[in-house]
Amino acid sequence: MLVMLASGETRVPVSPAGYAGIRFRILLFWLLVLELVALRYLKSAYGSFAFLSFGLINALLLVVVVNANMRRPLPGWLVPRSAYAGAVTMLIALFVNAYAFGVNVRFLSAVSALLLPLTLVIFVIDTIRRASNEQRARFIRSITIFLNVYFVLNSIVVYLQIKTRTFLMTPFFGVNPYVEDHMAGSIGLNGVTTLNFVWLATFFANVEWGRRSRTVAPWVLVALQLAAASYISLLNDNKMFMLTLLASLLLYGVARAATSGTRKGARLVLGGIAVVVIAVVVLPRFGITSTESQLDESASIADIVIYDYETLPDVDNERALINYRAYSEFDAGRFGAGIANIDVEVGKRMVHRHFGINSAAVLLVAGGWLYLAGACLLYAGYFVHILCPSTRPRAWMIAGVALFFLMGAYAAPIFLDQYLVVALLLLFLAIGGSAVMNSTAAGLATSNERPSFDRDTP
């Protein structure tokens, strides 16, 4: 049965009855978070928890979503309209690459690894759309509380790791002897980049809490956490902290602009894009950078992103050097060297020993610029529904989110690591928290319940 709204739109009335209930779905979500903040460490250190693989979890989540939509389908539950541009771009990139270089096990494995994490995103979107207002409000509050508690406890562990240089890290030295890469607390092996996005989720969860409650406490927390994270980033070699913080501010601008009206929102986002571009691309070209090594690395995004055939990057700037070789030796400006020919392990031998440090280089070397563009647009087409759930996605919103993914792809392996996708889900839920609490957008469950979140608690 369809319900006709005053706007003329039709929606499917939904309820948890008859399929996996919202509480069970939220339990599954917390299992994903447990994978991120605890089981990742145990798997890396001992390997005995490998049976709790993302493959099994993805399969379970997909069964839950498919079962629900067989009973009461929601429009665009599998491929929303906002993802059409990304899906078409990705299909063209894959078709051209398969035609030029063939299809083999490496090709299928790479494409599966890129697309499989979208199962997690589809699951979260479907859960938000089917939950009541009160359920969504409790969900966001629980995420805010968890992130704040985890920040304190995990920061203590990271501090001990920095002081001792061995605490909870010795199992990883055989894989990667560079100690700083493991100073991520309970996240474990090479977890600094993943911890970085969990930090960002914590900051913005508190920013949204402050906006809702209009009290001072959340803003004090944000200031203290930013100071602590900045200090720790200097000690655990988290070079991409400032870049990802800028990218997240852009994302926050998109979310806020989405609730401000389309024209005003578009202007705000374009202004934000201009600020980000000037901060991380234009100024470094004129030699205007910070004296801090971490900020220098972030500001050198111009070298990381832009290919200048006349200038060989500094060999110590590994991201810039890999980007240079991607274009100069592996045809990244066209179709790459072939998805069927290049994966992370092959790239470590052929391109650079740190190949895989970010997603952009891997996608550029394997499939060229179109492959990278398709991935950014496709992910943006899904994630925009978490960031702006109460607004119909528009082109400028998708473009803003796609730019975030592009910047994130140059900073971290966001398309290669499902743990990072879980961290990104936390970040998007944190930034879109207030909108998620109040969501009644097309396709969202209608409810007479009103969230009571104007209080001095998360």
PDB file of N, CA, C and O in Angstrom, residues 160-219:
ATOM      1  N   LEU A 160      50.432   5.202  26.086  1.00  0.00           N
ATOM      2  CA  LEU A 160      51.341   4.166  26.575  1.00  0.00           C
ATOM      3  C   LEU A 160      52.182   3.594  25.442  1.00  0.00           C
ATOM      4  O   LEU A 160      53.369   3.277  25.637  1.00  0.00           O
ATOM      5  N   GLN A 161      51.585   3.459  24.263  1.00  0.00           N
ATOM      6  CA  GLN A 161      52.343   2.961  23.118  1.00  0.00           C
ATOM      7  C   GLN A 161      53.432   3.953  22.714  1.00  0.00           C
ATOM      8  O   GLN A 161      54.546   3.556  22.354  1.00  0.00           O
ATOM      9  N   ILE A 162      53.121   5.243  22.772  1.00  0.00           N
ATOM     10  CA  ILE A 162      54.113   6.262  22.425  1.00  0.00           C
ATOM     11  C   ILE A 162      55.261   6.265  23.442  1.00  0.00           C
ATOM     12  O   ILE A 162      56.435   6.374  23.069  1.00  0.00           O
ATOM     13  N   LYS A 163      54.929   6.113  24.716  1.00  0.00           N
ATOM     14  CA  LYS A 163      55.949   6.164  25.760  1.00  0.00           C
ATOM     15  C   LYS A 163      56.829   4.908  25.769  1.00  0.00           C
ATOM     16  O   LYS A 163      58.044   4.992  25.945  1.00  0.00           O
ATOM     17  N   THR A 164      56.207   3.733  25.563  1.00  0.00           N
ATOM     18  CA  THR A 164      56.965   2.485  25.664  1.00  0.00           C
ATOM     19  C   THR A 164      57.492   1.991  24.326  1.00  0.00           C
ATOM     20  O   THR A 164      58.474   1.261  24.283  1.00  0.00           O
ATOM     21  N   ARG A 165      56.788   2.340  23.247  1.00  0.00           N
ATOM     22  CA  ARG A 165      57.113   1.902  21.878  1.00  0.00           C
ATOM     23  C   ARG A 165      57.005   0.386  21.705  1.00  0.00           C
ATOM     24  O   ARG A 165      57.493  -0.166  20.715  1.00  0.00           O
ATOM     25  N   THR A 166      56.345  -0.281  22.638  1.00  0.00           N
ATOM     26  CA  THR A 166      56.123  -1.729  22.523  1.00  0.00           C
ATOM     27  C   THR A 166      54.724  -2.151  22.964  1.00  0.00           C
ATOM     28  O   THR A 166      54.236  -3.193  22.542  1.00  0.00           O
ATOM     29  N   PHE A 167      54.070  -1.370  23.817  1.00  0.00           N
ATOM     30  CA  PHE A 167      52.817  -1.781  24.449  1.00  0.00           C
ATOM     31  C   PHE A 167      51.764  -2.177  23.412  1.00  0.00           C
ATOM     32  O   PHE A 167      51.376  -1.379  22.557  1.00  0.00           O
ATOM     33  N   LEU A 168      51.324  -3.438  23.470  1.00  0.00           N
ATOM     34  CA  LEU A 168      50.304  -3.992  22.579  1.00  0.00           C
ATOM     35  C   LEU A 168      50.675  -3.885  21.087  1.00  0.00           C
ATOM     36  O   LEU A 168      49.798  -3.925  20.229  1.00  0.00           O
ATOM     37  N   MET A 169      51.957  -3.787  20.769  1.00  0.00           N
ATOM     38  CA  MET A 169      52.364  -3.641  19.364  1.00  0.00           C
ATOM     39  C   MET A 169      53.342  -4.715  18.886  1.00  0.00           C
ATOM     40  O   MET A 169      53.515  -4.888  17.682  1.00  0.00           O
ATOM     41  N   THR A 170      53.980  -5.429  19.788  1.00  0.00           N
ATOM     42  CA  THR A 170      55.043  -6.359  19.396  1.00  0.00           C
ATOM     43  C   THR A 170      54.602  -7.419  18.380  1.00  0.00           C
ATOM     44  O   THR A 170      55.419  -7.816  17.542  1.00  0.00           O
ATOM     45  N   PRO A 171      53.335  -7.889  18.402  1.00  0.00           N
ATOM     46  CA  PRO A 171      52.954  -8.887  17.386  1.00  0.00           C
ATOM     47  C   PRO A 171      53.018  -8.356  15.955  1.00  0.00           C
ATOM     48  O   PRO A 171      53.020  -9.153  15.008  1.00  0.00           O
ATOM     49  N   PHE A 172      53.056  -7.021  15.787  1.00  0.00           N
ATOM     50  CA  PHE A 172      52.972  -6.445  14.449  1.00  0.00           C
ATOM     51  C   PHE A 172      54.334  -6.108  13.853  1.00  0.00           C
ATOM     52  O   PHE A 172      54.425  -5.794  12.666  1.00  0.00           O
ATOM     53  N   PHE A 173      55.387  -6.177  14.655  1.00  0.00           N
ATOM     54  CA  PHE A 173      56.690  -5.725  14.168  1.00  0.00           C
ATOM     55  C   PHE A 173      57.235  -6.627  13.059  1.00  0.00           C
ATOM     56  O   PHE A 173      58.016  -6.176  12.221  1.00  0.00           O
ATOM     57  N   GLY A 174      56.821  -7.875  13.060  1.00  0.00           N
ATOM     58  CA  GLY A 174      57.268  -8.772  11.993  1.00  0.00           C
ATOM     59  C   GLY A 174      56.647  -8.435  10.653  1.00  0.00           C
ATOM     60  O   GLY A 174      57.229  -8.710   9.597  1.00  0.00           O
ATOM     61  N   VAL A 175      55.452  -7.819  10.684  1.00  0.00           N
ATOM     62  CA  VAL A 175      54.770  -7.418   9.451  1.00  0.00           C
ATOM     63  C   VAL A 175      55.270  -6.065   8.973  1.00  0.00           C
ATOM     64  O   VAL A 175      55.536  -5.855   7.792  1.00  0.00           O
ATOM     65  N   ASN A 176      55.369  -5.123   9.915  1.00  0.00           N
ATOM     66  CA  ASN A 176      55.820  -3.767   9.607  1.00  0.00           C
ATOM     67  C   ASN A 176      56.653  -3.264  10.782  1.00  0.00           C
ATOM     68  O   ASN A 176      56.112  -3.002  11.855  1.00  0.00           O
ATOM     69  N   PRO A 177      57.953  -3.126  10.604  1.00  0.00           N
ATOM     70  CA  PRO A 177      58.812  -2.717  11.724  1.00  0.00           C
ATOM     71  C   PRO A 177      58.706  -1.245  12.090  1.00  0.00           C
ATOM     72  O   PRO A 177      59.277  -0.830  13.107  1.00  0.00           O
ATOM     73  N   TYR A 178      57.985  -0.446  11.297  1.00  0.00           N
ATOM     74  CA  TYR A 178      57.860   0.978  11.590  1.00  0.00           C
ATOM     75  C   TYR A 178      56.854   1.149  12.724  1.00  0.00           C
ATOM     76  O   TYR A 178      55.633   1.046  12.539  1.00  0.00           O
ATOM     77  N   VAL A 179      57.348   1.435  13.931  1.00  0.00           N
ATOM     78  CA  VAL A 179      56.554   1.395  15.155  1.00  0.00           C
ATOM     79  C   VAL A 179      55.382   2.366  15.107  1.00  0.00           C
ATOM     80  O   VAL A 179      54.256   2.035  15.524  1.00  0.00           O
ATOM     81  N   GLU A 180      55.598   3.565  14.579  1.00  0.00           N
ATOM     82  CA  GLU A 180      54.558   4.600  14.616  1.00  0.00           C
ATOM     83  C   GLU A 180      53.280   4.176  13.896  1.00  0.00           C
ATOM     84  O   GLU A 180      52.185   4.632  14.249  1.00  0.00           O
ATOM     85  N   ASP A 181      53.390   3.339  12.903  1.00  0.00           N
ATOM     86  CA  ASP A 181      52.205   2.911  12.148  1.00  0.00           C
ATOM     87  C   ASP A 181      51.220   2.128  13.004  1.00  0.00           C
ATOM     88  O   ASP A 181      50.042   2.004  12.647  1.00  0.00           O
ATOM     89  N   HIS A 182      51.702   1.565  14.116  1.00  0.00           N
ATOM     90  CA  HIS A 182      50.842   0.730  14.958  1.00  0.00           C
ATOM     91  C   HIS A 182      50.345   1.459  16.210  1.00  0.00           C
ATOM     92  O   HIS A 182      49.633   0.852  17.021  1.00  0.00           O
ATOM     93  N   MET A 183      50.681   2.724  16.349  1.00  0.00           N
ATOM     94  CA  MET A 183      50.266   3.473  17.543  1.00  0.00           C
ATOM     95  C   MET A 183      48.834   3.943  17.386  1.00  0.00           C
ATOM     96  O   MET A 183      48.536   5.127  17.278  1.00  0.00           O
ATOM     97  N   ALA A 184      47.926   2.993  17.384  1.00  0.00           N
ATOM     98  CA  ALA A 184      46.505   3.275  17.172  1.00  0.00           C
ATOM     99  C   ALA A 184      45.642   2.629  18.244  1.00  0.00           C
ATOM    100  O   ALA A 184      44.436   2.461  18.059  1.00  0.00           O
ATOM    101  N   GLY A 185      46.250   2.241  19.355  1.00  0.00           N
ATOM    102  CA  GLY A 185      45.484   1.643  20.432  1.00  0.00           C
ATOM    103  C   GLY A 185      44.907   0.299  20.053  1.00  0.00           C
ATOM    104  O   GLY A 185      45.592  -0.560  19.489  1.00  0.00           O
ATOM    105  N   SER A 186      43.625   0.126  20.326  1.00  0.00           N
ATOM    106  CA  SER A 186      42.988  -1.172  20.101  1.00  0.00           C
ATOM    107  C   SER A 186      42.713  -1.463  18.630  1.00  0.00           C
ATOM    108  O   SER A 186      42.287  -2.563  18.293  1.00  0.00           O
ATOM    109  N   ILE A 187      42.956  -0.514  17.753  1.00  0.00           N
ATOM    110  CA  ILE A 187      42.719  -0.754  16.327  1.00  0.00           C
ATOM    111  C   ILE A 187      43.812  -1.629  15.738  1.00  0.00           C
ATOM    112  O   ILE A 187      43.574  -2.409  14.817  1.00  0.00           O
ATOM    113  N   GLY A 188      45.044  -1.499  16.239  1.00  0.00           N
ATOM    114  CA  GLY A 188      46.064  -2.475  15.917  1.00  0.00           C
ATOM    115  C   GLY A 188      46.916  -2.192  14.704  1.00  0.00           C
ATOM    116  O   GLY A 188      47.250  -1.039  14.406  1.00  0.00           O
ATOM    117  N   LEU A 189      47.242  -3.238  13.971  1.00  0.00           N
ATOM    118  CA  LEU A 189      48.210  -3.232  12.872  1.00  0.00           C
ATOM    119  C   LEU A 189      47.937  -2.125  11.856  1.00  0.00           C
ATOM    120  O   LEU A 189      46.843  -2.054  11.289  1.00  0.00           O
ATOM    121  N   ASN A 190      48.939  -1.270  11.622  1.00  0.00           N
ATOM    122  CA  ASN A 190      48.832  -0.191  10.635  1.00  0.00           C
ATOM    123  C   ASN A 190      47.524   0.588  10.782  1.00  0.00           C
ATOM    124  O   ASN A 190      46.886   0.949   9.790  1.00  0.00           O
ATOM    125  N   GLY A 191      47.141   0.848  12.029  1.00  0.00           N
ATOM    126  CA  GLY A 191      45.805   1.389  12.283  1.00  0.00           C
ATOM    127  C   GLY A 191      45.704   2.885  12.441  1.00  0.00           C
ATOM    128  O   GLY A 191      44.615   3.396  12.739  1.00  0.00           O
ATOM    129  N   VAL A 192      46.811   3.621  12.241  1.00  0.00           N
ATOM    130  CA  VAL A 192      46.785   5.059  12.497  1.00  0.00           C
ATOM    131  C   VAL A 192      45.783   5.776  11.594  1.00  0.00           C
ATOM    132  O   VAL A 192      45.028   6.644  12.034  1.00  0.00           O
ATOM    133  N   THR A 193      45.764   5.416  10.311  1.00  0.00           N
ATOM    134  CA  THR A 193      44.837   6.067   9.387  1.00  0.00           C
ATOM    135  C   THR A 193      43.388   5.800   9.773  1.00  0.00           C
ATOM    136  O   THR A 193      42.543   6.700   9.720  1.00  0.00           O
ATOM    137  N   THR A 194      43.099   4.569  10.174  1.00  0.00           N
ATOM    138  CA  THR A 194      41.742   4.227  10.594  1.00  0.00           C
ATOM    139  C   THR A 194      41.360   4.989  11.854  1.00  0.00           C
ATOM    140  O   THR A 194      40.252   5.537  11.956  1.00  0.00           O
ATOM    141  N   LEU A 195      42.280   5.054  12.823  1.00  0.00           N
ATOM    142  CA  LEU A 195      42.026   5.820  14.042  1.00  0.00           C
ATOM    143  C   LEU A 195      41.744   7.285  13.717  1.00  0.00           C
ATOM    144  O   LEU A 195      40.900   7.926  14.357  1.00  0.00           O
ATOM    145  N   ASN A 196      42.418   7.811  12.713  1.00  0.00           N
ATOM    146  CA  ASN A 196      42.229   9.199  12.307  1.00  0.00           C
ATOM    147  C   ASN A 196      40.762   9.494  11.984  1.00  0.00           C
ATOM    148  O   ASN A 196      40.205  10.507  12.406  1.00  0.00           O
ATOM    149  N   PHE A 197      40.110   8.592  11.249  1.00  0.00           N
ATOM    150  CA  PHE A 197      38.712   8.820  10.874  1.00  0.00           C
ATOM    151  C   PHE A 197      37.766   8.601  12.057  1.00  0.00           C
ATOM    152  O   PHE A 197      36.707   9.229  12.129  1.00  0.00           O
ATOM    153  N   VAL A 198      38.141   7.718  12.986  1.00  0.00           N
ATOM    154  CA  VAL A 198      37.342   7.571  14.205  1.00  0.00           C
ATOM    155  C   VAL A 198      37.418   8.855  15.028  1.00  0.00           C
ATOM    156  O   VAL A 198      36.409   9.308  15.589  1.00  0.00           O
ATOM    157  N   TRP A 199      38.594   9.454  15.096  1.00  0.00           N
ATOM    158  CA  TRP A 199      38.720  10.759  15.764  1.00  0.00           C
ATOM    159  C   TRP A 199      37.801  11.797  15.134  1.00  0.00           C
ATOM    160  O   TRP A 199      37.092  12.523  15.824  1.00  0.00           O
ATOM    161  N   LEU A 200      37.841  11.874  13.808  1.00  0.00           N
ATOM    162  CA  LEU A 200      37.011  12.858  13.107  1.00  0.00           C
ATOM    163  C   LEU A 200      35.530  12.638  13.416  1.00  0.00           C
ATOM    164  O   LEU A 200      34.780  13.599  13.605  1.00  0.00           O
ATOM    165  N   ALA A 201      35.121  11.372  13.456  1.00  0.00           N
ATOM    166  CA  ALA A 201      33.729  11.067  13.802  1.00  0.00           C
ATOM    167  C   ALA A 201      33.405  11.583  15.199  1.00  0.00           C
ATOM    168  O   ALA A 201      32.316  12.132  15.440  1.00  0.00           O
ATOM    169  N   THR A 202      34.353  11.445  16.125  1.00  0.00           N
ATOM    170  CA  THR A 202      34.137  11.913  17.502  1.00  0.00           C
ATOM    171  C   THR A 202      33.983  13.427  17.555  1.00  0.00           C
ATOM    172  O   THR A 202      33.078  13.956  18.210  1.00  0.00           O
ATOM    173  N   PHE A 203      34.868  14.151  16.848  1.00  0.00           N
ATOM    174  CA  PHE A 203      34.778  15.614  16.841  1.00  0.00           C
ATOM    175  C   PHE A 203      33.409  16.075  16.374  1.00  0.00           C
ATOM    176  O   PHE A 203      32.747  16.899  17.022  1.00  0.00           O
ATOM    177  N   PHE A 204      32.973  15.555  15.234  1.00  0.00           N
ATOM    178  CA  PHE A 204      31.743  16.061  14.630  1.00  0.00           C
ATOM    179  C   PHE A 204      30.495  15.549  15.353  1.00  0.00           C
ATOM    180  O   PHE A 204      29.459  16.217  15.320  1.00  0.00           O
ATOM    181  N   ALA A 205      30.586  14.391  15.990  1.00  0.00           N
ATOM    182  CA  ALA A 205      29.468  13.948  16.835  1.00  0.00           C
ATOM    183  C   ALA A 205      29.243  14.951  17.965  1.00  0.00           C
ATOM    184  O   ALA A 205      28.102  15.294  18.298  1.00  0.00           O
ATOM    185  N   ASN A 206      30.332  15.452  18.529  1.00  0.00           N
ATOM    186  CA  ASN A 206      30.210  16.436  19.603  1.00  0.00           C
ATOM    187  C   ASN A 206      29.776  17.799  19.084  1.00  0.00           C
ATOM    188  O   ASN A 206      29.063  18.543  19.775  1.00  0.00           O
ATOM    189  N   VAL A 207      30.210  18.152  17.881  1.00  0.00           N
ATOM    190  CA  VAL A 207      29.743  19.401  17.273  1.00  0.00           C
ATOM    191  C   VAL A 207      28.223  19.358  17.098  1.00  0.00           C
ATOM    192  O   VAL A 207      27.504  20.327  17.439  1.00  0.00           O
ATOM    193  N   GLU A 208      27.710  18.256  16.608  1.00  0.00           N
ATOM    194  CA  GLU A 208      26.255  18.114  16.440  1.00  0.00           C
ATOM    195  C   GLU A 208      25.542  18.076  17.786  1.00  0.00           C
ATOM    196  O   GLU A 208      24.451  18.631  17.933  1.00  0.00           O
ATOM    197  N   TRP A 209      26.155  17.427  18.756  1.00  0.00           N
ATOM    198  CA  TRP A 209      25.586  17.423  20.111  1.00  0.00           C
ATOM    199  C   TRP A 209      25.510  18.851  20.645  1.00  0.00           C
ATOM    200  O   TRP A 209      24.502  19.278  21.219  1.00  0.00           O
ATOM    201  N   GLY A 210      26.558  19.634  20.425  1.00  0.00           N
ATOM    202  CA  GLY A 210      26.555  21.025  20.859  1.00  0.00           C
ATOM    203  C   GLY A 210      25.498  21.851  20.170  1.00  0.00           C
ATOM    204  O   GLY A 210      24.844  22.703  20.794  1.00  0.00           O
ATOM    205  N   ARG A 211      25.303  21.606  18.874  1.00  0.00           N
ATOM    206  CA  ARG A 211      24.267  22.360  18.153  1.00  0.00           C
ATOM    207  C   ARG A 211      22.878  22.024  18.672  1.00  0.00           C
ATOM    208  O   ARG A 211      22.016  22.887  18.764  1.00  0.00           O
ATOM    209  N   ARG A 212      22.656  20.748  19.016  1.00  0.00           N
ATOM    210  CA  ARG A 212      21.333  20.341  19.467  1.00  0.00           C
ATOM    211  C   ARG A 212      21.044  20.796  20.894  1.00  0.00           C
ATOM    212  O   ARG A 212      19.956  21.272  21.199  1.00  0.00           O
ATOM    213  N   SER A 213      22.033  20.618  21.779  1.00  0.00           N
ATOM    214  CA  SER A 213      21.796  20.892  23.194  1.00  0.00           C
ATOM    215  C   SER A 213      22.001  22.359  23.564  1.00  0.00           C
ATOM    216  O   SER A 213      21.469  22.827  24.574  1.00  0.00           O
ATOM    217  N   ARG A 214      22.806  23.073  22.737  1.00  0.00           N
ATOM    218  CA  ARG A 214      23.122  24.481  23.008  1.00  0.00           C
ATOM    219  C   ARG A 214      23.735  24.665  24.396  1.00  0.00           C
ATOM    220  O   ARG A 214      23.430  25.622  25.115  1.00  0.00           O
ATOM    221  N   THR A 215      24.615  23.734  24.755  1.00  0.00           N
ATOM    222  CA  THR A 215      25.367  23.832  26.007  1.00  0.00           C
ATOM    223  C   THR A 215      26.855  23.922  25.688  1.00  0.00           C
ATOM    224  O   THR A 215      27.289  23.648  24.563  1.00  0.00           O
ATOM    225  N   VAL A 216      27.637  24.271  26.703  1.00  0.00           N
ATOM    226  CA  VAL A 216      29.064  24.511  26.501  1.00  0.00           C
ATOM    227  C   VAL A 216      29.868  23.210  26.494  1.00  0.00           C
ATOM    228  O   VAL A 216      30.877  23.098  25.786  1.00  0.00           O
ATOM    229  N   ALA A 217      29.436  22.214  27.254  1.00  0.00           N
ATOM    230  CA  ALA A 217      30.228  20.998  27.456  1.00  0.00           C
ATOM    231  C   ALA A 217      30.688  20.342  26.157  1.00  0.00           C
ATOM    232  O   ALA A 217      31.869  19.976  26.033  1.00  0.00           O
ATOM    233  N   PRO A 218      29.819  20.159  25.153  1.00  0.00           N
ATOM    234  CA  PRO A 218      30.287  19.525  23.920  1.00  0.00           C
ATOM    235  C   PRO A 218      31.405  20.292  23.225  1.00  0.00           C
ATOM    236  O   PRO A 218      32.340  19.689  22.681  1.00  0.00           O
ATOM    237  N   TRP A 219      31.337  21.618  23.250  1.00  0.00           N
ATOM    238  CA  TRP A 219      32.356  22.433  22.589  1.00  0.00           C
ATOM    239  C   TRP A 219      33.681  22.369  23.340  1.00  0.00           C
ATOM    240  O   TRP A 219      34.759  22.402  22.707  1.00  0.00           O
TER     241      TRP A 219
END
